[in-house]
mmCIF file of C-alpha atoms and ligand atoms in Angstrom:
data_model
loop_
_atom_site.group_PDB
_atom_site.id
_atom_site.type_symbol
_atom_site.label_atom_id
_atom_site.label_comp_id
_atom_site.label_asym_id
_atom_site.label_seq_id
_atom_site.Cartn_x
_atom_site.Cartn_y
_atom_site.Cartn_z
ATOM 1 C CA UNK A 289 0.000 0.000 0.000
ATOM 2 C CA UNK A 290 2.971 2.712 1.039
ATOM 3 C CA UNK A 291 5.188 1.071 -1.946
ATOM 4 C CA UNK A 292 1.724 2.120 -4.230
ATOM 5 C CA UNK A 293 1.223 5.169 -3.148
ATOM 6 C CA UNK A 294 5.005 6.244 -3.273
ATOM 7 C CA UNK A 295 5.279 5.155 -6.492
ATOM 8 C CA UNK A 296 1.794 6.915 -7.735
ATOM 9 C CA UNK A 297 3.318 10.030 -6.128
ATOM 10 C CA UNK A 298 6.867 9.628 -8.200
ATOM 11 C CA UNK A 299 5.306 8.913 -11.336
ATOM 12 C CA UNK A 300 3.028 12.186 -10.654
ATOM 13 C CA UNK A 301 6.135 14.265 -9.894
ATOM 14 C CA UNK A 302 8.128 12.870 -13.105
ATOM 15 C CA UNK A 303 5.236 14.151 -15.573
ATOM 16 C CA UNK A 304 4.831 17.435 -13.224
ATOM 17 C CA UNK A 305 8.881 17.891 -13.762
ATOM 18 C CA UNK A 306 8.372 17.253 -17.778
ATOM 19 C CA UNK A 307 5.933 19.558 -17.893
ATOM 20 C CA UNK A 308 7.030 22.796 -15.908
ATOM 21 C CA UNK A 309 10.486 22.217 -17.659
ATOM 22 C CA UNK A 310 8.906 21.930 -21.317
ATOM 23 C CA UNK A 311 10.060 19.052 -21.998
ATOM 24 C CA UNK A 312 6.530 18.451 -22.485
ATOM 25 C CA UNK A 313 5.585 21.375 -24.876
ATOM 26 C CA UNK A 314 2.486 22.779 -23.951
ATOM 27 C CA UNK A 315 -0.371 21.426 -26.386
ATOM 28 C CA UNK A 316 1.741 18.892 -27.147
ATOM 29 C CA UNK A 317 -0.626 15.031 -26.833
ATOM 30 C CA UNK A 318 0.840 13.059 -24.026
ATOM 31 C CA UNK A 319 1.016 9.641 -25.148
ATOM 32 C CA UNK A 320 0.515 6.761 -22.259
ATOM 33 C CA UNK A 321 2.278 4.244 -24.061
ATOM 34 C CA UNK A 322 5.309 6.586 -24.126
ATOM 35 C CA UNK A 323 5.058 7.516 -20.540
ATOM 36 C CA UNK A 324 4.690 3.747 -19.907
ATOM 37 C CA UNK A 325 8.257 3.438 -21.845
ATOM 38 C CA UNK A 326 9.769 6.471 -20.313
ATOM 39 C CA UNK A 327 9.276 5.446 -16.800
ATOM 40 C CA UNK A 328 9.115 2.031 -16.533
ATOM 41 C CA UNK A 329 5.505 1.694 -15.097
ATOM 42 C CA UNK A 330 2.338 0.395 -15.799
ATOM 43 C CA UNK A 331 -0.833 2.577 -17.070
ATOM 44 C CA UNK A 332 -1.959 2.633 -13.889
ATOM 45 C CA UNK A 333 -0.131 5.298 -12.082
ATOM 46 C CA UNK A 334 -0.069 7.384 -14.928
ATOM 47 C CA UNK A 335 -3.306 7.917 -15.801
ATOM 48 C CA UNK A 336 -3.846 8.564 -12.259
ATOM 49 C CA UNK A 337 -1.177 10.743 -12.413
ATOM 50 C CA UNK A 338 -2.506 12.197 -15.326
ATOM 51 C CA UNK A 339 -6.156 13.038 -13.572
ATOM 52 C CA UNK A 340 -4.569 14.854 -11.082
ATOM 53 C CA UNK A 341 -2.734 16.941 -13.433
ATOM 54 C CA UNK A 342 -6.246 17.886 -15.329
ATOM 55 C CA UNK A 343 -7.425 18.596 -12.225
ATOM 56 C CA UNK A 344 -4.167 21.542 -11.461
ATOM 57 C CA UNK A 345 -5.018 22.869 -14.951
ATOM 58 C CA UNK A 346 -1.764 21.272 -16.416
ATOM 59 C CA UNK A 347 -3.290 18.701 -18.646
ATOM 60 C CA UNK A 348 -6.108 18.623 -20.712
ATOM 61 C CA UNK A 349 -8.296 15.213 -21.864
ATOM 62 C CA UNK A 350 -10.207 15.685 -24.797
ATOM 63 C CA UNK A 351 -12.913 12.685 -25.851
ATOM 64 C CA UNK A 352 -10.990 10.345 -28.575
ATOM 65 C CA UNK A 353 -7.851 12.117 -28.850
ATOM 66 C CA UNK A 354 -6.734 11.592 -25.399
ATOM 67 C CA UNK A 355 -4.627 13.633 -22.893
ATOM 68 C CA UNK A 356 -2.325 17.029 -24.281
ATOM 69 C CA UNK A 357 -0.482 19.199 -22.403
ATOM 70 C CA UNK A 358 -2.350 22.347 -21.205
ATOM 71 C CA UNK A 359 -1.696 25.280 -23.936
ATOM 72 C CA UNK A 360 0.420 28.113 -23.203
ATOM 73 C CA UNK A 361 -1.608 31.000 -21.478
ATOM 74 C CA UNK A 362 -2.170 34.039 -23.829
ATOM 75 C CA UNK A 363 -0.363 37.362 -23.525
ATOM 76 C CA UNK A 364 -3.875 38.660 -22.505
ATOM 77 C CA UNK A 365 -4.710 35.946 -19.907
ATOM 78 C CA UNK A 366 -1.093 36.546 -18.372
ATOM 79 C CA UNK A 367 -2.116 40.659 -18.180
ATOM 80 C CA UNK A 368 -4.930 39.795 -16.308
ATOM 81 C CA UNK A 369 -3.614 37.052 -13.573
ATOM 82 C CA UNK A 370 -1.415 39.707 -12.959
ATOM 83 C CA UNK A 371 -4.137 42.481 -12.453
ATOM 84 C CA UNK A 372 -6.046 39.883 -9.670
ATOM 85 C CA UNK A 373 -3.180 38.821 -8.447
ATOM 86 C CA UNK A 374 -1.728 43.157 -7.773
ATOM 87 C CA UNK A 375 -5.315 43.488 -6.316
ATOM 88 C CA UNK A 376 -5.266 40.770 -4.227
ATOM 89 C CA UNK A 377 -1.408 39.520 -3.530
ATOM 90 C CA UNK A 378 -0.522 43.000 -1.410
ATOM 91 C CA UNK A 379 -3.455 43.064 0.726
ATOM 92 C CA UNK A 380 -3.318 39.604 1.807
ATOM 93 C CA UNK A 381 0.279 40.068 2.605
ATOM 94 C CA UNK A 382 -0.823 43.272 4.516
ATOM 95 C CA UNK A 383 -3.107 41.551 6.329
ATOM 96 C CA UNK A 384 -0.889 38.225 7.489
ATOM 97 C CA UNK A 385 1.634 40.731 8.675
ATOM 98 C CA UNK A 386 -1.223 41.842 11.625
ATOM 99 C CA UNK A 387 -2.160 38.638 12.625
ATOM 100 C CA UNK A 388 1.575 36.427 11.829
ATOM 101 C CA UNK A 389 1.991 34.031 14.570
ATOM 102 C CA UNK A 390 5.484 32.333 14.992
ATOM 103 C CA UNK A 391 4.139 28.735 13.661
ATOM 104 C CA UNK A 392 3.156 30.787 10.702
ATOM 105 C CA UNK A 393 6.044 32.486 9.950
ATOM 106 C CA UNK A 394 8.616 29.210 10.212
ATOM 107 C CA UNK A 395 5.471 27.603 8.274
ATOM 108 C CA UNK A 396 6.249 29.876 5.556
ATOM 109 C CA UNK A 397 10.138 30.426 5.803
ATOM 110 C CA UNK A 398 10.069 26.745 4.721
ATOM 111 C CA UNK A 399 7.471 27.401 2.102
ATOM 112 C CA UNK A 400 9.552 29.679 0.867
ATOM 113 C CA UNK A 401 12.590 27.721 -0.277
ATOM 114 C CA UNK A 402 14.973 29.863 0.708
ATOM 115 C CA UNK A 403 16.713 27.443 2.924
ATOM 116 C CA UNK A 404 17.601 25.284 -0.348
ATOM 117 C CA UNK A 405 19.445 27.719 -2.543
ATOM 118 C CA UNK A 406 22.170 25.867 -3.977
ATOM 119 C CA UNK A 407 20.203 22.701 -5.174
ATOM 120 C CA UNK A 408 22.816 21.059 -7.250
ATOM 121 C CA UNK A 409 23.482 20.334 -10.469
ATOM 122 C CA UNK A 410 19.930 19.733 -11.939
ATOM 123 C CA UNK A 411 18.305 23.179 -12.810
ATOM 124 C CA UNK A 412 15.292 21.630 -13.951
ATOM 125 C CA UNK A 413 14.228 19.823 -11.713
ATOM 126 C CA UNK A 414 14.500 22.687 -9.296
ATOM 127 C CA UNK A 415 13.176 24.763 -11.298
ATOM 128 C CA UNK A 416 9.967 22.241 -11.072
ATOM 129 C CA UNK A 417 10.202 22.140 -7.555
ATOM 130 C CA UNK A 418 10.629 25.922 -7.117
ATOM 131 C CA UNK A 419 7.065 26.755 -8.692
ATOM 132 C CA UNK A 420 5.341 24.420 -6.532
ATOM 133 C CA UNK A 421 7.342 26.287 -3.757
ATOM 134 C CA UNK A 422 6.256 29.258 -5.038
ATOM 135 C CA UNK A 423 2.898 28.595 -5.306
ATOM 136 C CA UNK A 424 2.335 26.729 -1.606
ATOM 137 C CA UNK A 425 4.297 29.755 -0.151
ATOM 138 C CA UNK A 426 1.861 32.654 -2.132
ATOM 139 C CA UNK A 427 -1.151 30.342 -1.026
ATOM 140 C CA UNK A 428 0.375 29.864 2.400
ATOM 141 C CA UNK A 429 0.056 34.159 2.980
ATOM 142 C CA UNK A 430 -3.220 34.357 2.084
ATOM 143 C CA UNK A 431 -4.378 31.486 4.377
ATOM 144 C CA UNK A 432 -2.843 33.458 7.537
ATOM 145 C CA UNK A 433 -4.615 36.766 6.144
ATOM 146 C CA UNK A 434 -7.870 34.504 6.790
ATOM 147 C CA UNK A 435 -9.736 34.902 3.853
ATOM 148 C CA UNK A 436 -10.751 31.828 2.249
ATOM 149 C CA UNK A 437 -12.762 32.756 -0.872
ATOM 150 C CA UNK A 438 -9.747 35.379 -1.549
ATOM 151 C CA UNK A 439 -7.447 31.664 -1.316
ATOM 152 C CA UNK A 440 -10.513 29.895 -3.788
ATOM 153 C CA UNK A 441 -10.244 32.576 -6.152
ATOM 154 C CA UNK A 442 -6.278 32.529 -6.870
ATOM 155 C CA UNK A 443 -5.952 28.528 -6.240
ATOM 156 C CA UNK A 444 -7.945 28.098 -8.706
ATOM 157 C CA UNK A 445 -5.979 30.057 -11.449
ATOM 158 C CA UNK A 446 -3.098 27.512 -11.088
ATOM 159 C CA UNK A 447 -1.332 30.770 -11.803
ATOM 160 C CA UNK A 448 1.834 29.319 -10.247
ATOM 161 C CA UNK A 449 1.940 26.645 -12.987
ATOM 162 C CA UNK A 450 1.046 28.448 -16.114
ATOM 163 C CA UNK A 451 3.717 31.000 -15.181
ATOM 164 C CA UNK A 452 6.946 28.356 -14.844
ATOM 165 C CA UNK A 453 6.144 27.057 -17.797
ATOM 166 C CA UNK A 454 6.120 30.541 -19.932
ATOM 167 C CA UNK A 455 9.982 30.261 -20.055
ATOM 168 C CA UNK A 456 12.799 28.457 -18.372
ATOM 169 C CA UNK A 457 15.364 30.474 -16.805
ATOM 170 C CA UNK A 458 17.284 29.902 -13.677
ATOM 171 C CA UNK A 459 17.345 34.194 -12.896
ATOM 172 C CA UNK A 460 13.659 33.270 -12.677
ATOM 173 C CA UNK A 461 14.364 31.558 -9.999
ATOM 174 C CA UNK A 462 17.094 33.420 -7.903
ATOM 175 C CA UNK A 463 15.566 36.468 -7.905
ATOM 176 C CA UNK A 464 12.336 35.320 -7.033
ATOM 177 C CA UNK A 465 13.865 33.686 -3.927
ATOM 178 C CA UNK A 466 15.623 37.398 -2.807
ATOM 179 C CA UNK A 467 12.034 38.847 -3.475
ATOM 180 C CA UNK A 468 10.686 36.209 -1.000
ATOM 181 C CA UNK A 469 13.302 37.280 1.100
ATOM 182 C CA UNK A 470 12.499 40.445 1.465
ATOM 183 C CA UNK A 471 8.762 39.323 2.088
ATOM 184 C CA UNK A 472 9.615 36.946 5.066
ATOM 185 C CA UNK A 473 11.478 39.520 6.680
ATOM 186 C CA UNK A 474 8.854 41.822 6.847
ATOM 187 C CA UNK A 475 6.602 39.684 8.416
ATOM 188 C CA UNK A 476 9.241 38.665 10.825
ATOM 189 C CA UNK A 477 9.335 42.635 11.509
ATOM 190 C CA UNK A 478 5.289 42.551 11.607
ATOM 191 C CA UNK A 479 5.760 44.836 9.294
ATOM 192 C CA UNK A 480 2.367 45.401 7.412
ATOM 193 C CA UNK A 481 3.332 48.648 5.156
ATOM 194 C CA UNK A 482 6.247 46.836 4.547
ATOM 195 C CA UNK A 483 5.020 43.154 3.137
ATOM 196 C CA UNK A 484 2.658 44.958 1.188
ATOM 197 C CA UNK A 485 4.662 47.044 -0.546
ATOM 198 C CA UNK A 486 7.340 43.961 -0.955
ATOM 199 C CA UNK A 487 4.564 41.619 -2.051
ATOM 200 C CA UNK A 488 3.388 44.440 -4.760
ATOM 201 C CA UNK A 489 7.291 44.577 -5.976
ATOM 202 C CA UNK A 490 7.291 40.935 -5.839
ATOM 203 C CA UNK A 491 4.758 40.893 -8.087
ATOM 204 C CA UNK A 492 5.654 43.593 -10.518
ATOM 205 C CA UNK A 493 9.179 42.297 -10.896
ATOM 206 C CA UNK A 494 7.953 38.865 -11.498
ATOM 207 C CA UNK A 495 5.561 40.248 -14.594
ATOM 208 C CA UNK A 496 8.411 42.066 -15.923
ATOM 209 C CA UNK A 497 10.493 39.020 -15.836
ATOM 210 C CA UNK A 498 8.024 36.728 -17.830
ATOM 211 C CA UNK A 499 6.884 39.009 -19.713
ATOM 212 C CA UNK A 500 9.504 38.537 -22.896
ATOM 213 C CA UNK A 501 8.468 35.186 -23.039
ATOM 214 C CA UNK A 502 5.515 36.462 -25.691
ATOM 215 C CA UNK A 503 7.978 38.376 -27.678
ATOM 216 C CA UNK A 504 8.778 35.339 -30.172
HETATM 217 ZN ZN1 LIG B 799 6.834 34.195 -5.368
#
């Protein structure tokens, strides 16, 4: 039963890691048979693997052709996550400064991924694993700020996802983790001007750094 469910859960992350790293294109078909090649499994754990990724907005099933790999969002789609996100993002933050206890501040200093900077020689695989960091640790402040529909409404984006997978670049990744940085240690300070003017930079920086992936 653990052996089953470990393996479900390494065949899940595999596909997730192809995926944010492009090595699945997006709208490219995912072929089972491959994946059964590729990783040395049955069709079993990946096409439960697979339902879970439909369900985080990665991969879409469409009757008789099968599974693909979610499109790339448009330039316009990407505008407006951002908007909801700069409307939402530096409130929240705002808010989980007031009420930051100290369970949820070393909650989120782990969220945040800043403790595992120098993760070795494979750069996409932490890439992979940095924007599921990054999106547990942005979902993480806006659980202490208490508002759940707030939480509904940007969960359900996937925004974290769609965003890795607009480019790969390592800076993405570096700077982001400074940014984060700069967040934690205002809500170490309780600082509530302060992490929501850090959140909005956050933010702003991180549009302006995915932002030439629509210029080809
Ligand atoms: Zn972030």
């Amino acid at each position: 039963m653990h052996r089953a469910a470990s393996l479900a859960e390494e065949v899940y992350e595999a596909i997730f890691a192809r995926l944010m790293a492009l090595k699945i294109a997006p709208g490219s078909r995912i072929t089972v048979d491959n994946l059964v090649r590729e990783l040395a499994v049955s069709q079993t754990p990946i096409r439960e693997a697979l339902g879970r990724l439909e369900g985080e907005g990665l991969v879409v099933k469409t009757h008789l052709v099968g599974y693909s790999a979610a499109p790339q969002i448009t330039r316009r789609r990407f505008e407006e996550l951002y908007e909801l996100r700069l409307l939402l993002e530096p409130e929240a933050a705002h808010r989980a400064a007031q009420v930051m206890t100290e369970a949820a501040l070393a909650e989120l200093t782990e969220a945040a991924g800043v403790m595992h900077r120098s993760g070795g020689a494979d750069e996409r695989g932490r890439y992979s694993r940095f924007a599921r960091q990054d999106a547990v640790f942005h979902d993480k402040i806006v659980a202490v700020a208490g508002n759940e529909l707030i939480r509904e409404t940007l969960a359900h984006q996937h925004t974290h996802f769609h965003i890795f997978r607009l480019m790969f670049h390592a800076r993405v990744t570096e700077e982001a983790l400074d940014e984060h940085e700069a967040i934690l240690a205002a809500f170490a300070a309780r600082d509530a001007d302060a992490a929501r003017r850090v959140m909005r930079t956050h933010i702003e920086r991180s549009y302006a750094r995915l932002l030439p992936a629509f210029d080809s």
